[in-house]
PDB file of C-alpha atoms in Angstrom:
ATOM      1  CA  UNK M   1     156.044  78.752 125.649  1.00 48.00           C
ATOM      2  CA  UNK M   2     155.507  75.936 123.647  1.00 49.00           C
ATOM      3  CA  UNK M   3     152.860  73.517 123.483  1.00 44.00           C
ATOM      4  CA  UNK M   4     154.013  70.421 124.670  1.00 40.00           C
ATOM      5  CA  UNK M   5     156.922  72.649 127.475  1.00 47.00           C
ATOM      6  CA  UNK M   6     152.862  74.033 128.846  1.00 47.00           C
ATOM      7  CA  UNK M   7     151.656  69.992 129.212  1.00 43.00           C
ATOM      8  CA  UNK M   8     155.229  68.678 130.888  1.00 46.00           C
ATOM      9  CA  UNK M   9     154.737  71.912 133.214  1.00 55.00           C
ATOM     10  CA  UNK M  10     151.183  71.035 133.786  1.00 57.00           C
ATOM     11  CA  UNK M  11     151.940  67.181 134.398  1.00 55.00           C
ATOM     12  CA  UNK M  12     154.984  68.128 136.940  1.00 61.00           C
ATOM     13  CA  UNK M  13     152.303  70.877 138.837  1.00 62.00           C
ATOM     14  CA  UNK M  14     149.361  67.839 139.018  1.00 63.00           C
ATOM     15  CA  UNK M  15     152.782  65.296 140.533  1.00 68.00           C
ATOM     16  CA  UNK M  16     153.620  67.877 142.908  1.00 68.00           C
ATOM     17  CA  UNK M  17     150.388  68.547 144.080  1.00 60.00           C
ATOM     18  CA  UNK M  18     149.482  65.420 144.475  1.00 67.00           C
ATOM     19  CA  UNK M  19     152.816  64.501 146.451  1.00 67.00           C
ATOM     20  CA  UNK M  20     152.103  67.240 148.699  1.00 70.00           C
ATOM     21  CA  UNK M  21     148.857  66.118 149.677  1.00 67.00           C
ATOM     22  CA  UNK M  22     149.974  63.033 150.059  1.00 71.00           C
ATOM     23  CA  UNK M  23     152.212  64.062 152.621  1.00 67.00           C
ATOM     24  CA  UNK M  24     150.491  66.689 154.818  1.00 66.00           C
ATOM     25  CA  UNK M  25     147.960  62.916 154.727  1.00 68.00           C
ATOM     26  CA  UNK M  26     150.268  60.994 156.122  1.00 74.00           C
ATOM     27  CA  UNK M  27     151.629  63.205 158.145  1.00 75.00           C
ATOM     28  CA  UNK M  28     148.261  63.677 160.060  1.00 70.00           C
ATOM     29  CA  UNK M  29     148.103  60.127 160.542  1.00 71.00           C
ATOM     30  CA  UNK M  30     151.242  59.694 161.696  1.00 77.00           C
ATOM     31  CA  UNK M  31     150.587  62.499 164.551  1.00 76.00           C
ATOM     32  CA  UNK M  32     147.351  60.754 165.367  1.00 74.00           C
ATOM     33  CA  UNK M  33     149.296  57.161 165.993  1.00 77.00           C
ATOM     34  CA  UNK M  34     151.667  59.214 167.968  1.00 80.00           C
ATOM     35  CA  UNK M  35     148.955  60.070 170.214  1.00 80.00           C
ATOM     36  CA  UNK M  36     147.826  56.441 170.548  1.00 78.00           C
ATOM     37  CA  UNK M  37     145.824  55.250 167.666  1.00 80.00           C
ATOM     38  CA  UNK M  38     146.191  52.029 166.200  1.00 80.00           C
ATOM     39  CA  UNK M  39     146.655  52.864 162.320  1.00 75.00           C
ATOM     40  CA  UNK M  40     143.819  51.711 160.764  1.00 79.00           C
ATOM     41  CA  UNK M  41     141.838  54.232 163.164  1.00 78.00           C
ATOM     42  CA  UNK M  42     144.482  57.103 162.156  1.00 71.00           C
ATOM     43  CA  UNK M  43     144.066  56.382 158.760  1.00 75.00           C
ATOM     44  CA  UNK M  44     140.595  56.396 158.824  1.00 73.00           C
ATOM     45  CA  UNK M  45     140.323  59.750 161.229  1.00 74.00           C
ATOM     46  CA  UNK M  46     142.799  60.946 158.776  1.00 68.00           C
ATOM     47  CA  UNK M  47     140.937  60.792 155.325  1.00 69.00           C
ATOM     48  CA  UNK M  48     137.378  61.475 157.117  1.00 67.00           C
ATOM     49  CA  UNK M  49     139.022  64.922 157.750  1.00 67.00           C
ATOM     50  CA  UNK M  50     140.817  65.510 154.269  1.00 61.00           C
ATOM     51  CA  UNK M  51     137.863  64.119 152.191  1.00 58.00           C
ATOM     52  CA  UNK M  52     138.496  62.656 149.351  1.00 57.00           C
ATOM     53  CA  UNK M  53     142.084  63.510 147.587  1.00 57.00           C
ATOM     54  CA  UNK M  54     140.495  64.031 144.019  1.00 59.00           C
ATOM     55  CA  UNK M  55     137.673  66.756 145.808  1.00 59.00           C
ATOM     56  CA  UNK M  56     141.052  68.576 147.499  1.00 56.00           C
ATOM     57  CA  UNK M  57     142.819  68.446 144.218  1.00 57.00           C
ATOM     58  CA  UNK M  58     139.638  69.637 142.309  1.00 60.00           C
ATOM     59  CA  UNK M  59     139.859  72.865 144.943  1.00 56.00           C
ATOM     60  CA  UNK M  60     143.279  73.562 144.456  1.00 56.00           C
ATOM     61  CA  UNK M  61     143.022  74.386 140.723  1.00 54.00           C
ATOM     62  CA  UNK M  62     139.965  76.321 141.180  1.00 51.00           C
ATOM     63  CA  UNK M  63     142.023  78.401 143.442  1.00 51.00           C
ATOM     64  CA  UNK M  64     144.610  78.868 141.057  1.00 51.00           C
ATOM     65  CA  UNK M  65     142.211  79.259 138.546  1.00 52.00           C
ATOM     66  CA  UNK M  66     141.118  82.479 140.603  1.00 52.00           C
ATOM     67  CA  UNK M  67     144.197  83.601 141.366  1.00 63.00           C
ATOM     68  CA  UNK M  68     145.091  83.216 137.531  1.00 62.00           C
ATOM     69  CA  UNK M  69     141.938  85.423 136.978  1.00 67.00           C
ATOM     70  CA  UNK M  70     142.442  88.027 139.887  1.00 67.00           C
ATOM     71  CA  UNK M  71     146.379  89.000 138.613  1.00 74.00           C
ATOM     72  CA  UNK M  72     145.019  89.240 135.319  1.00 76.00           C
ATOM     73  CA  UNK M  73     142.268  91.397 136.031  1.00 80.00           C
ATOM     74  CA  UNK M  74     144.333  93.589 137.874  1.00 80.00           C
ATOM     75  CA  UNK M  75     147.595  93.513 134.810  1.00 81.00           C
ATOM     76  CA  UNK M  76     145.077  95.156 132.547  1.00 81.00           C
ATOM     77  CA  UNK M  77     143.762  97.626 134.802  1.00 84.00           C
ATOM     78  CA  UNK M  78     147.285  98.605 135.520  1.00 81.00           C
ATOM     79  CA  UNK M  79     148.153  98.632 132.365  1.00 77.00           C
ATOM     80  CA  UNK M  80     144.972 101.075 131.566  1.00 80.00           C
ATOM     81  CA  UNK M  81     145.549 103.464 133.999  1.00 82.00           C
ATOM     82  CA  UNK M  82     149.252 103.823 132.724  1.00 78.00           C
ATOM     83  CA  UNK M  83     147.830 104.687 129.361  1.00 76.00           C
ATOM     84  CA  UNK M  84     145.635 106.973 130.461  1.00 81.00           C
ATOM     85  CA  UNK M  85     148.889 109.175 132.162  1.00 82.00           C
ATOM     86  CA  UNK M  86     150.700 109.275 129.332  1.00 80.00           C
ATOM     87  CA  UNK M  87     148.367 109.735 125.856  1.00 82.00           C
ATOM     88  CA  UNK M  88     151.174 110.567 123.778  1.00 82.00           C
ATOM     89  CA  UNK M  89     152.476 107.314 124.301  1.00 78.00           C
ATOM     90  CA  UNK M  90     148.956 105.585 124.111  1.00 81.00           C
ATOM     91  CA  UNK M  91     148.421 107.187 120.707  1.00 83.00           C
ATOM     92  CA  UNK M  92     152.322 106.112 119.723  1.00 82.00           C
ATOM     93  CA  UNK M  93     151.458 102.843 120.708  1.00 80.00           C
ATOM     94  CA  UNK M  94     148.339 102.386 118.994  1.00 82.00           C
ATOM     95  CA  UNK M  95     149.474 104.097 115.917  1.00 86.00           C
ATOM     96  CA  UNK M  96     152.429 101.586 116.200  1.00 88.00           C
ATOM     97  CA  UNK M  97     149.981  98.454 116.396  1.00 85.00           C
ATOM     98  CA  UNK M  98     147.151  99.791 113.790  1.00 85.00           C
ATOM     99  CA  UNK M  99     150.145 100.143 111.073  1.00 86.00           C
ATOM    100  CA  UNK M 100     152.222  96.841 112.011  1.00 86.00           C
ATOM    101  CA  UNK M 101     148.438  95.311 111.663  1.00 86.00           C
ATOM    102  CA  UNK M 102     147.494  96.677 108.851  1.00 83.00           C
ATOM    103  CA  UNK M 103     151.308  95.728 106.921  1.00 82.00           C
ATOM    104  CA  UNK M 104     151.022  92.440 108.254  1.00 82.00           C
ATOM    105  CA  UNK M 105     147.468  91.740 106.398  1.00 81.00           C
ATOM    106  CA  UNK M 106     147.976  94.043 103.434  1.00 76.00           C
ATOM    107  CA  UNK M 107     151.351  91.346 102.889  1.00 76.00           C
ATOM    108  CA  UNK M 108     149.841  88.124 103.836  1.00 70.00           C
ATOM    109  CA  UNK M 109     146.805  89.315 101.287  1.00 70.00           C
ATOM    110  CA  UNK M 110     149.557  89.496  98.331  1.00 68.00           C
ATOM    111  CA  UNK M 111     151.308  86.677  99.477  1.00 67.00           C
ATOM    112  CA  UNK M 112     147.907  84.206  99.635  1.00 63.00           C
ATOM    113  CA  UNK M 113     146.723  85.880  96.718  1.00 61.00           C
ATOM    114  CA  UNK M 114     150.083  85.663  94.593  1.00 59.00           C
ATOM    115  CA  UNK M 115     152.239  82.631  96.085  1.00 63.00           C
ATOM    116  CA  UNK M 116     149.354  80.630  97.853  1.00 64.00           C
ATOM    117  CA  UNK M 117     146.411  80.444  95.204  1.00 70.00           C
ATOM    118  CA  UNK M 118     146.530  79.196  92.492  1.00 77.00           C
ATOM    119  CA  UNK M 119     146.869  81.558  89.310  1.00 82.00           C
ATOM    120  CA  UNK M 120     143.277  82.245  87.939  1.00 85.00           C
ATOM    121  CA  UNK M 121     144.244  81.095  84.438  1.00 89.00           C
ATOM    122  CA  UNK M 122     144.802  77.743  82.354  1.00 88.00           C
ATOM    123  CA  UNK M 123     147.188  75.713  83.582  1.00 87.00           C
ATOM    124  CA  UNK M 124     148.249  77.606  85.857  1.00 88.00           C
ATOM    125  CA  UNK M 125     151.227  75.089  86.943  1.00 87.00           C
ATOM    126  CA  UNK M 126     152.502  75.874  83.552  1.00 91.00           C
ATOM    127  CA  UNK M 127     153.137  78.990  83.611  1.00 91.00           C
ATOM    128  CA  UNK M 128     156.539  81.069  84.641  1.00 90.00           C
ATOM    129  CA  UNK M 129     158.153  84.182  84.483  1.00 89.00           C
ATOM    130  CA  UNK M 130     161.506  84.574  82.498  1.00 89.00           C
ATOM    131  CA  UNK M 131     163.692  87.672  83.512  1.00 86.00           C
ATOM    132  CA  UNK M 132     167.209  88.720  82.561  1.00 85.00           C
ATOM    133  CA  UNK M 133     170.283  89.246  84.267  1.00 81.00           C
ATOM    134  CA  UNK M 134     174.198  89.192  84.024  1.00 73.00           C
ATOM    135  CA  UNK M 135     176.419  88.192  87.020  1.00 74.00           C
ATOM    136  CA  UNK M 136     177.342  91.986  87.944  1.00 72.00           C
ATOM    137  CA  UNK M 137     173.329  92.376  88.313  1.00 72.00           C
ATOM    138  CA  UNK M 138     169.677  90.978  89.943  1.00 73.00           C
ATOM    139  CA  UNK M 139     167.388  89.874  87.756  1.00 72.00           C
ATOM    140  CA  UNK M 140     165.353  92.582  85.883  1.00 78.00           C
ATOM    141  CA  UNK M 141     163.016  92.853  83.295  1.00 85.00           C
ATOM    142  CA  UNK M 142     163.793  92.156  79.252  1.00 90.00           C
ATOM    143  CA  UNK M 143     164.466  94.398  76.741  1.00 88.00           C
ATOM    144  CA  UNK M 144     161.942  94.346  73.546  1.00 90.00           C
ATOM    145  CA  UNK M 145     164.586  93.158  71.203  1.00 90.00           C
ATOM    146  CA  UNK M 146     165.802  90.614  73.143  1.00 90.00           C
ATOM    147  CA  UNK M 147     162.208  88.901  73.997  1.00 92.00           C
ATOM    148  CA  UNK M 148     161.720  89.394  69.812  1.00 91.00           C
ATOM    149  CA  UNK M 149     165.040  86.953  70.423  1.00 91.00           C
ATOM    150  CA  UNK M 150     163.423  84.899  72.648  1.00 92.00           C
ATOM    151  CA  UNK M 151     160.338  84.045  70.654  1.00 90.00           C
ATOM    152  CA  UNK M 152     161.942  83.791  67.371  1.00 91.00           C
ATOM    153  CA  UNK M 153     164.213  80.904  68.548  1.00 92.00           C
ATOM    154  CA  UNK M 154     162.455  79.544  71.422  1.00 91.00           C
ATOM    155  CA  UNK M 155     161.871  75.983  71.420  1.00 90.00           C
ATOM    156  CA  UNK M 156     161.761  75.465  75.484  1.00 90.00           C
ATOM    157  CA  UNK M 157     158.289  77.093  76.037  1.00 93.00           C
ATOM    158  CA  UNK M 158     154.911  76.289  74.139  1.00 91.00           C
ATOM    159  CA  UNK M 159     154.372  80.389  74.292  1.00 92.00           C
ATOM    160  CA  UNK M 160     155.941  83.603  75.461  1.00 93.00           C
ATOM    161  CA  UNK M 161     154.914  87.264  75.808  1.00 93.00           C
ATOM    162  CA  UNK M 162     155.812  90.186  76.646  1.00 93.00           C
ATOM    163  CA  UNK M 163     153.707  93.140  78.655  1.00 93.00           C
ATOM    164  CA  UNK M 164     154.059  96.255  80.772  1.00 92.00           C
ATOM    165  CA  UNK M 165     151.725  98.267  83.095  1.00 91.00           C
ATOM    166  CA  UNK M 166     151.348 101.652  82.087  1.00 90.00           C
ATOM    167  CA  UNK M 167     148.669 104.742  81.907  1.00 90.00           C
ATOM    168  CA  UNK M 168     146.991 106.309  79.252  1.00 93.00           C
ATOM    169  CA  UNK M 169     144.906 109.559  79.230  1.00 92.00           C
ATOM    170  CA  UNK M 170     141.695 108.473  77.714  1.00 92.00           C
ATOM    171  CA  UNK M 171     139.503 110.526  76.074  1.00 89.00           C
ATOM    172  CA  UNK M 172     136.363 110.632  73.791  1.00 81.00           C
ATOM    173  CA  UNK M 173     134.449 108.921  75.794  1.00 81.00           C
ATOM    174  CA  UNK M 174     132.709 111.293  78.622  1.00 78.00           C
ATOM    175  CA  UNK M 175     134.839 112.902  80.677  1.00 83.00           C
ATOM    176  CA  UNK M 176     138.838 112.406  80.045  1.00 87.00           C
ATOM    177  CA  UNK M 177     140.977 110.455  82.624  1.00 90.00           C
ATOM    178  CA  UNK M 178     143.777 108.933  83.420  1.00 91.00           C
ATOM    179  CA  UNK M 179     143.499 105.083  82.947  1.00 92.00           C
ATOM    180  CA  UNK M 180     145.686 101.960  83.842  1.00 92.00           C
ATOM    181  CA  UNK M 181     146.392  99.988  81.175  1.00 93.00           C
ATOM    182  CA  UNK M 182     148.432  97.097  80.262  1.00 93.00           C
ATOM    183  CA  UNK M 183     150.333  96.565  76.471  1.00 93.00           C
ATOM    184  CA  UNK M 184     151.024  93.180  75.582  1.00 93.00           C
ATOM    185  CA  UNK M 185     151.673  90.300  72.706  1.00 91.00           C
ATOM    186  CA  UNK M 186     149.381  89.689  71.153  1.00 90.00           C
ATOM    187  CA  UNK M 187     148.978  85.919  72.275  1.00 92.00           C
ATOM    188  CA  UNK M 188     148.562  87.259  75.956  1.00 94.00           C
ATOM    189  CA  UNK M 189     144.993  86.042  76.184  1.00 94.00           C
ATOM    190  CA  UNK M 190     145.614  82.711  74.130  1.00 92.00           C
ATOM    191  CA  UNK M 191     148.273  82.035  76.577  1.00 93.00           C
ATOM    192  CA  UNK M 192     145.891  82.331  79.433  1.00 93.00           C
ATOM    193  CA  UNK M 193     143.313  80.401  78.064  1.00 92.00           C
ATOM    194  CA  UNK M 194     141.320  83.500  78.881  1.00 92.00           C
ATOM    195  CA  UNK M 195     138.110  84.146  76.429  1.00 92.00           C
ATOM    196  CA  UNK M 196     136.089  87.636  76.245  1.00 94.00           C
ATOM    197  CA  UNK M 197     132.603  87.840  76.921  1.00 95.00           C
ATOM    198  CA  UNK M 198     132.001  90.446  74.228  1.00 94.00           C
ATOM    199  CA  UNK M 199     133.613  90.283  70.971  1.00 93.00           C
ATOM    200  CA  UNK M 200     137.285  89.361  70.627  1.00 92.00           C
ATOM    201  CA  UNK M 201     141.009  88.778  71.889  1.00 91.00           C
ATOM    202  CA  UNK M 202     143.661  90.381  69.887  1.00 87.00           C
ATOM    203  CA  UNK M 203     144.807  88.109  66.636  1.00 79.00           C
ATOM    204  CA  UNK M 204     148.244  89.067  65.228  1.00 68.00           C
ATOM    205  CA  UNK M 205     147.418  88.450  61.691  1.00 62.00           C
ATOM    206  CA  UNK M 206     143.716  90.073  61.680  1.00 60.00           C
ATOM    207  CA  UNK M 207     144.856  93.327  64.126  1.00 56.00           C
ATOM    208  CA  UNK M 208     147.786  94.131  61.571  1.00 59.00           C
ATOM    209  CA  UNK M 209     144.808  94.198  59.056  1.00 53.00           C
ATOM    210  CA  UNK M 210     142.333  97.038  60.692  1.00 58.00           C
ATOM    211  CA  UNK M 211     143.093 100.187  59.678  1.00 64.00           C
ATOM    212  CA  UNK M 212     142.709 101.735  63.416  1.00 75.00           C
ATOM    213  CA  UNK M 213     144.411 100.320  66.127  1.00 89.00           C
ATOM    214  CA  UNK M 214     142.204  98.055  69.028  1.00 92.00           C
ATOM    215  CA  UNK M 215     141.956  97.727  72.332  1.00 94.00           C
ATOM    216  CA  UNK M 216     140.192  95.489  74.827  1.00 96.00           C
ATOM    217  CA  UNK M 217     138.687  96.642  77.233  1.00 95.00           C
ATOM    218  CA  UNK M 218     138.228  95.735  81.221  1.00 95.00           C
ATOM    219  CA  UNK M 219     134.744  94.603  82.369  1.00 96.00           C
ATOM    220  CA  UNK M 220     134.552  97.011  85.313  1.00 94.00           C
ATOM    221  CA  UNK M 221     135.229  99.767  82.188  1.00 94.00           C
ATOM    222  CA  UNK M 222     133.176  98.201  80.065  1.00 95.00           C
ATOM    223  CA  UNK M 223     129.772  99.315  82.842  1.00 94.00           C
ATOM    224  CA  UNK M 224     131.271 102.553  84.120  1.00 91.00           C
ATOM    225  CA  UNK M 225     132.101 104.041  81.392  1.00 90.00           C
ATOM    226  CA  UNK M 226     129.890 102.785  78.776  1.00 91.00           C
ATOM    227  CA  UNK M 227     127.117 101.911  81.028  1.00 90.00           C
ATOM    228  CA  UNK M 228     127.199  98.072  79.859  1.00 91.00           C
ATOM    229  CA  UNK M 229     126.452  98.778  76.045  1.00 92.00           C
ATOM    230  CA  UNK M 230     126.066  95.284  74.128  1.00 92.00           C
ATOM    231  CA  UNK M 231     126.579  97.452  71.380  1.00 94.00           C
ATOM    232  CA  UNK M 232     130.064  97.991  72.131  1.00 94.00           C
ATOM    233  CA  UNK M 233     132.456  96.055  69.883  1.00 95.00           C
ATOM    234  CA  UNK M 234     133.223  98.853  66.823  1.00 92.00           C
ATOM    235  CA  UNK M 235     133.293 101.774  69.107  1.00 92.00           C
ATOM    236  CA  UNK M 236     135.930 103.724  69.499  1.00 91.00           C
ATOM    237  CA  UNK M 237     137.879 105.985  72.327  1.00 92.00           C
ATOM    238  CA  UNK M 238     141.245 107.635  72.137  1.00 93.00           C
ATOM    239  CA  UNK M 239     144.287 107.091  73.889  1.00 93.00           C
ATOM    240  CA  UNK M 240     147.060 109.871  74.383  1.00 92.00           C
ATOM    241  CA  UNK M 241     145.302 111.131  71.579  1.00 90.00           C
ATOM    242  CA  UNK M 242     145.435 107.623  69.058  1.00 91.00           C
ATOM    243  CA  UNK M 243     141.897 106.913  67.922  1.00 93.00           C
ATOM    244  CA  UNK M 244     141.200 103.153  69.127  1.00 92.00           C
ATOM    245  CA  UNK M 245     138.755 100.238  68.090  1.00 92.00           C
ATOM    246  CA  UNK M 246     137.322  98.507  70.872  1.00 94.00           C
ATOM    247  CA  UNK M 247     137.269  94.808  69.758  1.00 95.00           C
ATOM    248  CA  UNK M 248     136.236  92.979  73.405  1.00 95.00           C
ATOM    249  CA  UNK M 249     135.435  92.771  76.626  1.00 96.00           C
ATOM    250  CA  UNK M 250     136.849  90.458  79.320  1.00 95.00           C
ATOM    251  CA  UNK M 251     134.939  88.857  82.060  1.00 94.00           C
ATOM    252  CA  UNK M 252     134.180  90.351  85.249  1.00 94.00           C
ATOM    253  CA  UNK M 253     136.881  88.360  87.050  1.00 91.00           C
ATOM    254  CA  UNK M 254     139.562  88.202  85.000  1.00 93.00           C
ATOM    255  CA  UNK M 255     142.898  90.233  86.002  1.00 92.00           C
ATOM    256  CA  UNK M 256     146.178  90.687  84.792  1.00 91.00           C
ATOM    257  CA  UNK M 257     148.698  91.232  85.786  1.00 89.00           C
ATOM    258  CA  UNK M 258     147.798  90.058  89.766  1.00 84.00           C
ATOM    259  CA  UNK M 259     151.032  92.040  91.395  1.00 74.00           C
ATOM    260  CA  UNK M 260     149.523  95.369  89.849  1.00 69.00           C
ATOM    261  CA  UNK M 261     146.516  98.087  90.418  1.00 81.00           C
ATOM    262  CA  UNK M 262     143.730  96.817  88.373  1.00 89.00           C
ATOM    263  CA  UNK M 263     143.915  97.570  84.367  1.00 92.00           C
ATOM    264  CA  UNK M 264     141.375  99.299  82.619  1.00 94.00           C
ATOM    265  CA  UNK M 265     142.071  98.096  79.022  1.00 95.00           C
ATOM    266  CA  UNK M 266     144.557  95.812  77.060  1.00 96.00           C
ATOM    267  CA  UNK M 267     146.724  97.275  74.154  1.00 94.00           C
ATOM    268  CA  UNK M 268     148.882  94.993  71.955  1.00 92.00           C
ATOM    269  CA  UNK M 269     152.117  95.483  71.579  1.00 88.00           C
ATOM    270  CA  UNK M 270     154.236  96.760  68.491  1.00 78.00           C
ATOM    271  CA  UNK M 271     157.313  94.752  69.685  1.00 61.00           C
ATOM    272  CA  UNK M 272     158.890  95.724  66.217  1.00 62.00           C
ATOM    273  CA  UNK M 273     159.166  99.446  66.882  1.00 64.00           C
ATOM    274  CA  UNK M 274     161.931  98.901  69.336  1.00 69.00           C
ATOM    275  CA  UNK M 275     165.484  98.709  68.835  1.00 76.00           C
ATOM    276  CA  UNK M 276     167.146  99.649  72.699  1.00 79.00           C
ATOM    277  CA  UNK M 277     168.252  96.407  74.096  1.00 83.00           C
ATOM    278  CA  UNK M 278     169.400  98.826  77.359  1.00 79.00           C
ATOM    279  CA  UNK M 279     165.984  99.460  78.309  1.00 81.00           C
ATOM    280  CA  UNK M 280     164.274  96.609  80.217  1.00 84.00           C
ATOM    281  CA  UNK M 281     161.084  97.377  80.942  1.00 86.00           C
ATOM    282  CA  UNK M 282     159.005  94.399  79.787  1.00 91.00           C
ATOM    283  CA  UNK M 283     158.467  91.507  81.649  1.00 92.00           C
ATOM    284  CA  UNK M 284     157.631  88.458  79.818  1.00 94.00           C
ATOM    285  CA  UNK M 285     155.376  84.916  81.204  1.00 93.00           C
TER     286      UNK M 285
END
């Protein structure tokens, strides 16, 4: 029931009440002129027994204020003591409600956290996502040659770039593991307008220069598996077995992408070495 259908239901239950009082009142007084009062004494005999209409009115709604209270007191112990007969249906039920709970706030989290707040970047009102598709299809994401397309003769957007979430099995440094990881342009973190804290983002010109590739490297990685070195920046680690540089670190709360598990460490991407236009599995901001 909606708001304002509850106050029109409350305002007709206050006019009826007071109607009927009204009447059982005059209906006394009429009975006592019947049996030979003038009726200014009937009236008078009349109200001395009511009291006042506001004090009846005032008991009225405490009584259905208790019997509001009673039924509902006695709904939920009904509705206990048919759980308790059947506890396959209990735990059914509560299974039902703890996942439909749970799906309801893990959604609303990535929808406030994706659609609602603002992106945690530089002009964040700026930025979009550009995704291919034909009219036999939904839109999906680019091939590498055609975002090389893109770039070369773009002259819509100030930037664009091209990433994809993937793992790595790291190794040489402590135990090996599997690793989240995200390769990108290398303008991804001049198109954020994000900074490191150690070291540096990738550069184009200068990473095409070192003669082992880099990486950058997550702050949460940068503690647990290094154990905060300020020394890191020169270091290496190896990735599916490809000896790495480790050029930066990003700040603690910077993420990307948002839609995906949390990356471990940035690789730039050789956009060059591929020639499938059929495979689209970058997306590109």
């Amino acid at each position: 029931m909606r708001w304002y259908q509850r106050l029109f239901r409350r305002v007709r239950s206050e006019r009826q009440l007071d109607a009927e009082l009204r009447f059982h009142l005059e209906r006394q007084i009429a009975d006592y002129v019947a049996s030979g009062m003038t009726p200014e004494e009937a009236r008078r005999r009349a109200r001395l027994e009511f009291g006042g209409l506001d004090q009846v009115k005032e008991e009225c709604r405490d009584v259905g204020a208790a019997r509001f209270v009673e039924s509902l007191i006695q709904d939920v112990r009904y509705g206990l003591r048919q759980l308790r007969r059947k506890p396959g249906f209990t735990a059914v039920a509560v299974l039902t409600l703890a996942l439909g709970t749970g799906a309801s706030t893990a959604m609303f989290s990535i929808v406030n956290g994706v659609l609602l707040r603002a992106l945690p970047y530089k002009n964040p009102t700026r930025l979009v996502r550009v995704l291919e598709t034909t009219p036999q299809q939904l839109p999906e994401g680019v091939s590498l040659p055609n975002f090389m397309d893109w770039r070369n003769e773009n002259n819509v957007f100030t930037s664009l770039c091209a990433y994809v979430v993937e793992g790595f099995d790291l190794t040489g440094v402590g135990a090996p593991q599997w690793v989240e990881a995200s390769t990108a342009s290398s303008n991804l973190f001049t198109l954020l307008g994000a900074q490191p804290v150690l070291g540096r983002a990738f550069s184009s010109q200068r990473d095409k220069g070192e003669h082992t590739p880099v990486v950058v490297i997550s702050y949460s990685l940068w503690q647990r598996q290094f154990g905060a070195d300020p020394r890191i920046v020169g270091r290496t680690l190896v990735l599916d077995g490809k000896l790495r540089t480790i050029i930066g670190v990003m700040s603690p709360d910077f993420r990307f992408p948002l839609e995906a598990r949390p990356v471990d460490l940035w690789v730039p991407l050789e956009a060059e070495s591929s020639t499938d236009r059929g495979a689209h599995d970058y997306f590109v901001i």
